[in-house]
Amino acid sequence: MIHIVLFQPEKPANTGNILRLAMAIDAKVEIIGPLSFKLDNHAFLRAGMDYLIDANYEIYEDYQKFLELNREINIYYITRFGKHLYSDIDFASKQEDIYLMFGKESTGIDKEILRNNLERTLRIPILSSARSLNLANCVAIVSYEVLRQQKFPSLATYEQMRKNVID
């Protein structure tokens, strides 16, 4: 299973979109606080839509609590300072759960966390003149790379809900 770890997310719409994505790909979202918004925020609820009902997520008061409750996990830290490209990791051979940590929109993952885990840092290539990508987009890019390498386990690879209207 993919675990999408959000380190102190700041934008309710991004968090709602990420929970919607996680529900659609059968991933769990681990949210590390403190949060700068309430989960009844209009933007959060609008972005998550009715998918929030089935979303699998857990909230931790801080990073220390997250570590205490998740020992010996296979975690990668996605950051613009990453040492490796996200696409260079062999996710197909991983049998255990994969944790992908993404930082808050304004400053990313705490630099001390990154310094302590340099070999587990991954980056998404962008122009050197670009500061960053949208958080929800980053989560989708890396999560789908994991799923692609694993041949999209348990995901529909053809339309199952509606009659094919293009035939």
Coordinates of N, CA and C in Angstrom, one line a residue:
M1 N 0.8 -1.2 0.0 CA 0.0 0.0 0.0 C 0.9 1.2 0.0
I2 N 0.4 2.3 -0.7 CA 1.1 3.6 -0.7 C 0.5 4.4 0.5
H3 N 1.4 5.0 1.3 CA 1.0 5.9 2.3 C 1.5 7.3 1.9
I4 N 0.6 8.2 1.7 CA 1.0 9.6 1.3 C 1.1 10.4 2.6
V5 N 2.3 10.8 3.0 CA 2.5 11.5 4.2 C 2.6 13.0 3.9
L6 N 1.7 13.8 4.5 CA 1.7 15.2 4.3 C 2.2 15.9 5.6
F7 N 3.4 16.5 5.4 CA 4.0 17.2 6.6 C 3.5 18.6 6.7
Q8 N 2.6 18.8 7.7 CA 2.1 20.1 8.0 C 1.5 20.9 6.8
P9 N 0.5 20.2 6.1 CA -0.1 20.9 5.0 C -0.8 22.2 5.4
E10 N -0.7 23.2 4.4 CA -1.3 24.5 4.7 C -2.5 24.9 3.9
K11 N -2.7 24.2 2.8 CA -3.8 24.6 1.9 C -4.9 23.5 1.9
P12 N -6.0 23.9 2.4 CA -7.1 22.9 2.6 C -7.5 22.3 1.2
A13 N -7.5 23.1 0.2 CA -7.9 22.5 -1.2 C -6.9 21.5 -1.6
N14 N -5.6 21.7 -1.4 CA -4.6 20.7 -1.8 C -4.8 19.4 -1.0
T15 N -5.1 19.5 0.3 CA -5.3 18.4 1.2 C -6.5 17.6 0.8
G16 N -7.6 18.3 0.4 CA -8.8 17.7 0.0 C -8.6 17.0 -1.4
N17 N -7.9 17.6 -2.3 CA -7.6 16.9 -3.6 C -6.7 15.7 -3.4
I18 N -5.8 15.7 -2.4 CA -4.9 14.6 -2.2 C -5.7 13.4 -1.5
L19 N -6.6 13.7 -0.6 CA -7.5 12.7 -0.1 C -8.4 12.1 -1.1
R20 N -8.8 12.9 -2.1 CA -9.7 12.3 -3.2 C -8.8 11.4 -4.0
L21 N -7.6 11.8 -4.4 CA -6.7 11.0 -5.1 C -6.4 9.7 -4.4
A22 N -6.1 9.8 -3.1 CA -5.8 8.6 -2.3 C -6.9 7.6 -2.3
M23 N -8.2 8.1 -2.1 CA -9.3 7.2 -2.2 C -9.4 6.5 -3.5
A24 N -9.1 7.2 -4.6 CA -9.2 6.6 -5.9 C -8.1 5.6 -6.2
I25 N -7.0 5.6 -5.5 CA -5.9 4.7 -5.8 C -5.7 3.7 -4.6
D26 N -6.6 3.7 -3.7 CA -6.5 2.9 -2.5 C -5.2 3.1 -1.7
A27 N -4.9 4.4 -1.4 CA -3.8 4.8 -0.6 C -4.3 5.3 0.7
K28 N -3.4 5.3 1.7 CA -3.7 5.9 3.0 C -3.0 7.3 3.1
V29 N -3.6 8.3 3.7 CA -3.0 9.6 3.9 C -2.6 9.7 5.3
E30 N -1.4 10.0 5.6 CA -0.9 10.3 7.0 C -0.7 11.8 7.1
I31 N -1.4 12.5 7.9 CA -1.3 13.9 8.0 C -0.6 14.3 9.3
I32 N 0.6 15.0 9.1 CA 1.4 15.4 10.3 C 1.1 16.8 10.6
G33 N 0.6 17.1 11.8 CA 0.3 18.5 12.2 C 1.5 19.2 12.8
P34 N 1.3 20.4 13.2 CA 0.0 21.0 13.3 C -0.6 21.5 12.0
L35 N -1.9 21.4 11.9 CA -2.6 21.9 10.7 C -2.9 23.4 10.8
S36 N -2.9 24.1 9.7 CA -3.2 25.5 9.7 C -4.7 25.8 9.4
F37 N -5.5 24.7 9.2 CA -6.9 24.8 8.9 C -7.7 23.7 9.5
K38 N -9.0 23.9 9.6 CA -9.8 22.9 10.2 C -10.4 22.0 9.1
L39 N -10.7 20.7 9.4 CA -11.1 19.8 8.4 C -12.6 20.0 8.0
D40 N -13.2 21.0 8.6 CA -14.5 21.4 8.1 C -14.5 22.6 7.2
N41 N -13.2 23.0 6.8 CA -13.0 24.1 5.9 C -13.7 23.9 4.5
H42 N -14.4 24.9 4.0 CA -15.1 24.8 2.8 C -14.2 24.4 1.6
A43 N -13.1 24.9 1.4 CA -12.2 24.6 0.3 C -11.7 23.1 0.4
F44 N -11.5 22.7 1.6 CA -11.1 21.3 1.9 C -12.3 20.3 1.5
L45 N -13.5 20.6 1.9 CA -14.6 19.8 1.6 C -15.0 19.8 0.2
R46 N -14.9 21.0 -0.5 CA -15.2 21.1 -1.9 C -14.2 20.3 -2.7
A47 N -12.9 20.4 -2.4 CA -11.9 19.6 -3.2 C -12.0 18.1 -3.0
G48 N -12.3 17.7 -1.8 CA -12.4 16.3 -1.5 C -13.7 15.7 -2.0
M49 N -14.8 16.5 -2.2 CA -16.1 16.1 -2.6 C -16.6 14.9 -1.8
D50 N -17.4 14.0 -2.3 CA -17.9 12.9 -1.6 C -16.9 11.8 -1.4
Y51 N -15.7 11.9 -1.9 CA -14.7 10.9 -1.7 C -14.2 10.9 -0.3
L52 N -14.4 12.0 0.4 CA -13.9 12.1 1.8 C -14.5 11.1 2.7
I53 N -15.7 10.7 2.4 CA -16.5 9.7 3.2 C -15.7 8.4 3.3
D54 N -15.1 8.0 2.1 CA -14.4 6.7 2.1 C -12.9 6.9 2.2
A55 N -12.4 8.1 2.4 CA -10.9 8.3 2.5 C -10.3 7.6 3.7
N56 N -9.2 7.1 3.5 CA -8.4 6.4 4.6 C -7.3 7.3 5.0
Y57 N -7.5 8.0 6.2 CA -6.4 8.9 6.7 C -6.3 8.9 8.2
E58 N -5.2 9.4 8.6 CA -4.9 9.5 10.0 C -4.1 10.8 10.3
I59 N -4.4 11.4 11.4 CA -3.8 12.7 11.7 C -2.9 12.5 12.9
Y60 N -1.7 13.0 12.9 CA -0.7 13.0 14.0 C -0.5 14.4 14.5
E61 N -0.3 14.5 15.7 CA -0.1 15.9 16.3 C 1.2 16.5 15.8
D62 N 2.3 15.7 15.6 CA 3.5 16.2 15.2 C 4.4 15.0 14.6
Y63 N 5.5 15.4 14.0 CA 6.4 14.4 13.4 C 6.9 13.4 14.3
Q64 N 7.2 13.7 15.6 CA 7.7 12.8 16.6 C 6.6 11.7 16.8
K65 N 5.4 12.1 16.9 CA 4.3 11.1 17.2 C 4.1 10.2 15.9
F66 N 4.3 10.8 14.7 CA 4.2 9.9 13.5 C 5.3 8.9 13.6
L67 N 6.5 9.2 13.9 CA 7.6 8.3 14.0 C 7.4 7.2 15.1
E68 N 6.9 7.6 16.2 CA 6.6 6.7 17.3 C 5.6 5.6 16.9
L69 N 4.6 6.0 16.1 CA 3.6 5.1 15.7 C 3.9 4.4 14.4
N70 N 4.9 4.7 13.7 CA 5.3 4.1 12.4 C 6.8 3.8 12.4
R71 N 7.2 2.8 13.1 CA 8.6 2.4 13.2 C 9.0 1.5 12.0
E72 N 10.3 1.7 11.6 CA 10.9 0.9 10.6 C 10.0 0.8 9.3
I73 N 9.7 2.0 8.8 CA 8.9 2.1 7.6 C 9.8 2.4 6.4
N74 N 9.3 2.0 5.2 CA 10.1 2.3 4.0 C 9.6 3.7 3.5
I75 N 10.3 4.7 3.9 CA 9.8 6.1 3.6 C 10.8 6.9 2.7
Y76 N 10.2 7.6 1.7 CA 10.9 8.5 0.8 C 10.4 9.9 1.1
Y77 N 11.4 10.9 1.0 CA 11.1 12.3 1.2 C 11.1 13.0 -0.1
I78 N 10.0 13.5 -0.6 CA 10.0 14.2 -1.9 C 10.3 15.7 -1.6
T79 N 11.3 16.2 -2.2 CA 11.8 17.6 -2.0 C 12.6 18.1 -3.2
R80 N 12.6 19.4 -3.4 CA 13.3 20.0 -4.5 C 14.8 19.8 -4.2
F81 N 15.2 19.4 -3.0 CA 16.6 19.2 -2.6 C 17.0 17.7 -2.7
G82 N 16.1 16.9 -3.3 CA 16.3 15.4 -3.4 C 17.6 15.0 -4.1
K83 N 18.2 14.0 -3.6 CA 19.5 13.5 -4.2 C 19.2 12.6 -5.4
H84 N 18.0 12.0 -5.5 CA 17.7 11.0 -6.5 C 16.4 11.5 -7.2
L85 N 16.3 11.1 -8.5 CA 15.0 11.3 -9.2 C 14.0 10.2 -8.7
Y86 N 12.8 10.7 -8.5 CA 11.7 9.7 -8.1 C 11.6 8.6 -9.1
S87 N 11.8 8.8 -10.3 CA 11.7 7.7 -11.3 C 12.8 6.7 -11.4
D88 N 13.9 7.0 -10.6 CA 15.0 6.1 -10.6 C 14.9 5.0 -9.5
I89 N 13.9 5.1 -8.7 CA 13.7 4.1 -7.6 C 12.9 3.0 -8.1
D90 N 13.4 1.8 -7.8 CA 12.7 0.5 -8.2 C 11.5 0.3 -7.1
F91 N 10.4 0.8 -7.4 CA 9.2 0.5 -6.5 C 8.6 -0.8 -6.8
A92 N 8.8 -1.4 -8.0 CA 8.2 -2.7 -8.3 C 8.6 -3.8 -7.4
S93 N 9.8 -3.8 -6.9 CA 10.3 -4.9 -6.1 C 10.0 -4.7 -4.6
K94 N 9.4 -3.6 -4.2 CA 9.1 -3.4 -2.8 C 7.9 -4.2 -2.4
Q95 N 8.1 -5.0 -1.4 CA 7.0 -5.9 -0.9 C 6.3 -5.2 0.3
E96 N 7.0 -4.3 1.0 CA 6.4 -3.7 2.1 C 5.7 -2.4 1.7
D97 N 4.9 -1.8 2.6 CA 4.2 -0.5 2.3 C 5.3 0.5 2.0
I98 N 4.9 1.5 1.1 CA 5.7 2.6 0.7 C 5.2 3.9 1.2
Y99 N 6.0 4.6 1.9 CA 5.6 5.9 2.5 C 6.2 7.0 1.7
L100 N 5.5 7.9 1.2 CA 6.0 9.1 0.4 C 5.6 10.3 1.2
M101 N 6.7 11.0 1.7 CA 6.4 12.2 2.5 C 6.6 13.5 1.6
F102 N 5.6 14.4 1.7 CA 5.6 15.6 1.0 C 5.5 16.8 2.0
G103 N 6.2 17.9 1.7 CA 6.2 19.0 2.7 C 5.1 20.0 2.5
K104 N 5.1 20.9 3.5 CA 4.1 22.0 3.4 C 4.4 22.9 2.2
E105 N 3.3 23.5 1.8 CA 3.4 24.3 0.6 C 4.4 25.4 0.6
S106 N 4.5 26.1 1.7 CA 5.4 27.3 1.8 C 6.9 26.9 1.9
T107 N 7.3 25.9 2.7 CA 8.7 25.7 3.0 C 9.1 24.2 2.8
G108 N 8.2 23.3 2.5 CA 8.6 21.9 2.3 C 8.7 21.2 3.6
I109 N 9.5 20.1 3.5 CA 9.8 19.3 4.7 C 10.9 20.0 5.5
D110 N 10.7 19.9 6.8 CA 11.7 20.5 7.7 C 13.1 20.1 7.3
K111 N 14.1 21.0 7.2 CA 15.4 20.7 6.7 C 16.2 19.7 7.6
E112 N 15.9 19.7 8.9 CA 16.5 18.7 9.8 C 16.1 17.3 9.4
I113 N 14.9 17.1 9.1 CA 14.4 15.8 8.7 C 15.1 15.4 7.4
L114 N 15.2 16.3 6.5 CA 15.9 16.0 5.2 C 17.4 15.7 5.4
R115 N 18.1 16.5 6.3 CA 19.5 16.2 6.6 C 19.7 14.8 7.2
N116 N 18.7 14.4 8.0 CA 18.9 13.1 8.6 C 18.5 11.9 7.7
N117 N 18.0 12.2 6.5 CA 17.5 11.2 5.6 C 17.9 11.4 4.1
L118 N 19.1 12.0 3.9 CA 19.5 12.4 2.6 C 19.4 11.3 1.5
E119 N 19.8 10.1 1.9 CA 19.8 9.1 0.9 C 18.4 8.6 0.5
R120 N 17.4 9.1 1.2 CA 16.0 8.7 0.9 C 15.2 9.9 0.4
T121 N 15.9 10.9 -0.1 CA 15.3 12.1 -0.7 C 15.2 11.9 -2.2
L122 N 14.0 12.3 -2.7 CA 13.7 12.2 -4.1 C 13.2 13.6 -4.6
R123 N 13.5 13.8 -5.9 CA 13.1 15.1 -6.5 C 12.4 14.8 -7.8
I124 N 11.5 15.7 -8.1 CA 10.8 15.7 -9.4 C 11.5 16.7 -10.3
P125 N 12.0 16.4 -11.4 CA 12.7 17.4 -12.3 C 11.8 18.5 -12.7
I126 N 12.3 19.7 -12.6 CA 11.6 20.9 -13.1 C 12.7 21.9 -13.6
L127 N 12.3 22.9 -14.3 CA 13.3 23.9 -14.7 C 14.0 24.5 -13.5
S128 N 15.3 24.8 -13.6 CA 16.0 25.4 -12.5 C 15.4 26.8 -12.1
S129 N 14.8 27.5 -13.0 CA 14.2 28.8 -12.7 C 12.8 28.6 -12.0
A130 N 12.2 27.4 -12.0 CA 10.9 27.2 -11.3 C 11.2 26.9 -9.8
R131 N 10.4 27.5 -9.0 CA 10.5 27.3 -7.5 C 10.0 26.0 -7.1
S132 N 8.7 25.6 -7.6 CA 8.1 24.4 -7.1 C 6.9 24.1 -8.0
L133 N 6.3 22.9 -7.7 CA 5.1 22.5 -8.3 C 4.0 22.5 -7.3
N134 N 2.8 22.4 -7.7 CA 1.7 22.3 -6.8 C 1.8 21.0 -6.0
L135 N 1.5 21.0 -4.7 CA 1.6 19.8 -3.8 C 0.8 18.7 -4.3
A136 N -0.5 18.9 -4.6 CA -1.4 17.8 -5.1 C -0.8 17.2 -6.4
N137 N -0.3 18.0 -7.3 CA 0.3 17.5 -8.5 C 1.5 16.6 -8.2
C138 N 2.3 17.0 -7.3 CA 3.5 16.2 -6.9 C 3.1 14.9 -6.3
V139 N 2.1 14.9 -5.5 CA 1.6 13.6 -4.9 C 1.1 12.7 -6.0
A140 N 0.4 13.2 -7.0 CA -0.1 12.4 -8.1 C 1.0 11.9 -9.0
I141 N 2.0 12.7 -9.3 CA 3.1 12.3 -10.1 C 3.8 11.1 -9.5
V142 N 4.2 11.2 -8.2 CA 5.1 10.2 -7.6 C 4.2 9.0 -7.3
S143 N 3.0 9.2 -6.8 CA 2.1 8.0 -6.5 C 1.8 7.2 -7.8
Y144 N 1.6 7.8 -8.9 CA 1.3 7.1 -10.1 C 2.6 6.4 -10.7
E145 N 3.7 6.9 -10.4 CA 5.0 6.2 -10.8 C 5.1 4.9 -10.0
V146 N 4.8 5.0 -8.7 CA 4.8 3.8 -7.9 C 3.8 2.7 -8.5
L147 N 2.6 3.2 -8.7 CA 1.6 2.3 -9.2 C 1.9 1.8 -10.6
R148 N 2.5 2.6 -11.5 CA 2.8 2.2 -12.8 C 3.9 1.1 -12.7
Q149 N 4.9 1.2 -11.9 CA 5.9 0.2 -11.8 C 5.3 -1.1 -11.2
Q150 N 4.3 -1.0 -10.4 CA 3.7 -2.2 -9.8 C 2.6 -2.7 -10.6
K151 N 2.4 -2.2 -11.8 CA 1.3 -2.6 -12.8 C -0.1 -2.3 -12.3
F152 N -0.2 -1.2 -11.6 CA -1.5 -0.7 -11.1 C -2.3 -1.8 -10.4
P153 N -1.8 -2.3 -9.3 CA -2.5 -3.4 -8.6 C -3.9 -2.9 -8.1
S154 N -4.8 -3.7 -8.3 CA -6.2 -3.6 -7.9 C -6.9 -2.3 -8.5
L155 N -6.3 -1.6 -9.4 CA -6.9 -0.5 -10.1 C -7.5 -0.9 -11.4
A156 N -8.6 -0.3 -11.8 CA -9.2 -0.6 -13.1 C -8.4 0.1 -14.2
T157 N -8.1 -0.7 -15.2 CA -7.3 -0.2 -16.3 C -8.2 0.0 -17.5
Y158 N -9.5 -0.2 -17.4 CA -10.5 0.1 -18.4 C -11.8 0.6 -17.7
E159 N -12.6 1.2 -18.5 CA -13.8 1.8 -17.9 C -14.8 0.7 -17.4
Q160 N -15.2 0.8 -16.1 CA -16.1 -0.3 -15.6 C -17.4 0.3 -15.1
M161 N -17.5 1.6 -15.0 CA -18.7 2.2 -14.4 C -19.8 2.6 -15.4
R162 N -19.3 3.0 -16.6 CA -20.2 3.4 -17.6 C -20.1 2.7 -18.9
K163 N -21.1 2.7 -19.7 CA -21.1 2.1 -21.0 C -20.1 2.9 -21.9
N164 N -19.3 2.2 -22.6 CA -18.3 2.9 -23.5 C -19.0 3.7 -24.5
V165 N -18.9 5.0 -24.4 CA -19.7 5.9 -25.3 C -18.9 6.3 -26.6
I166 N -17.7 5.8 -26.7 CA -16.9 6.1 -27.9 C -16.8 5.0 -29.0
D167 N -17.5 3.9 -28.7 CA -17.6 2.9 -29.7 C -18.7 3.2 -30.7

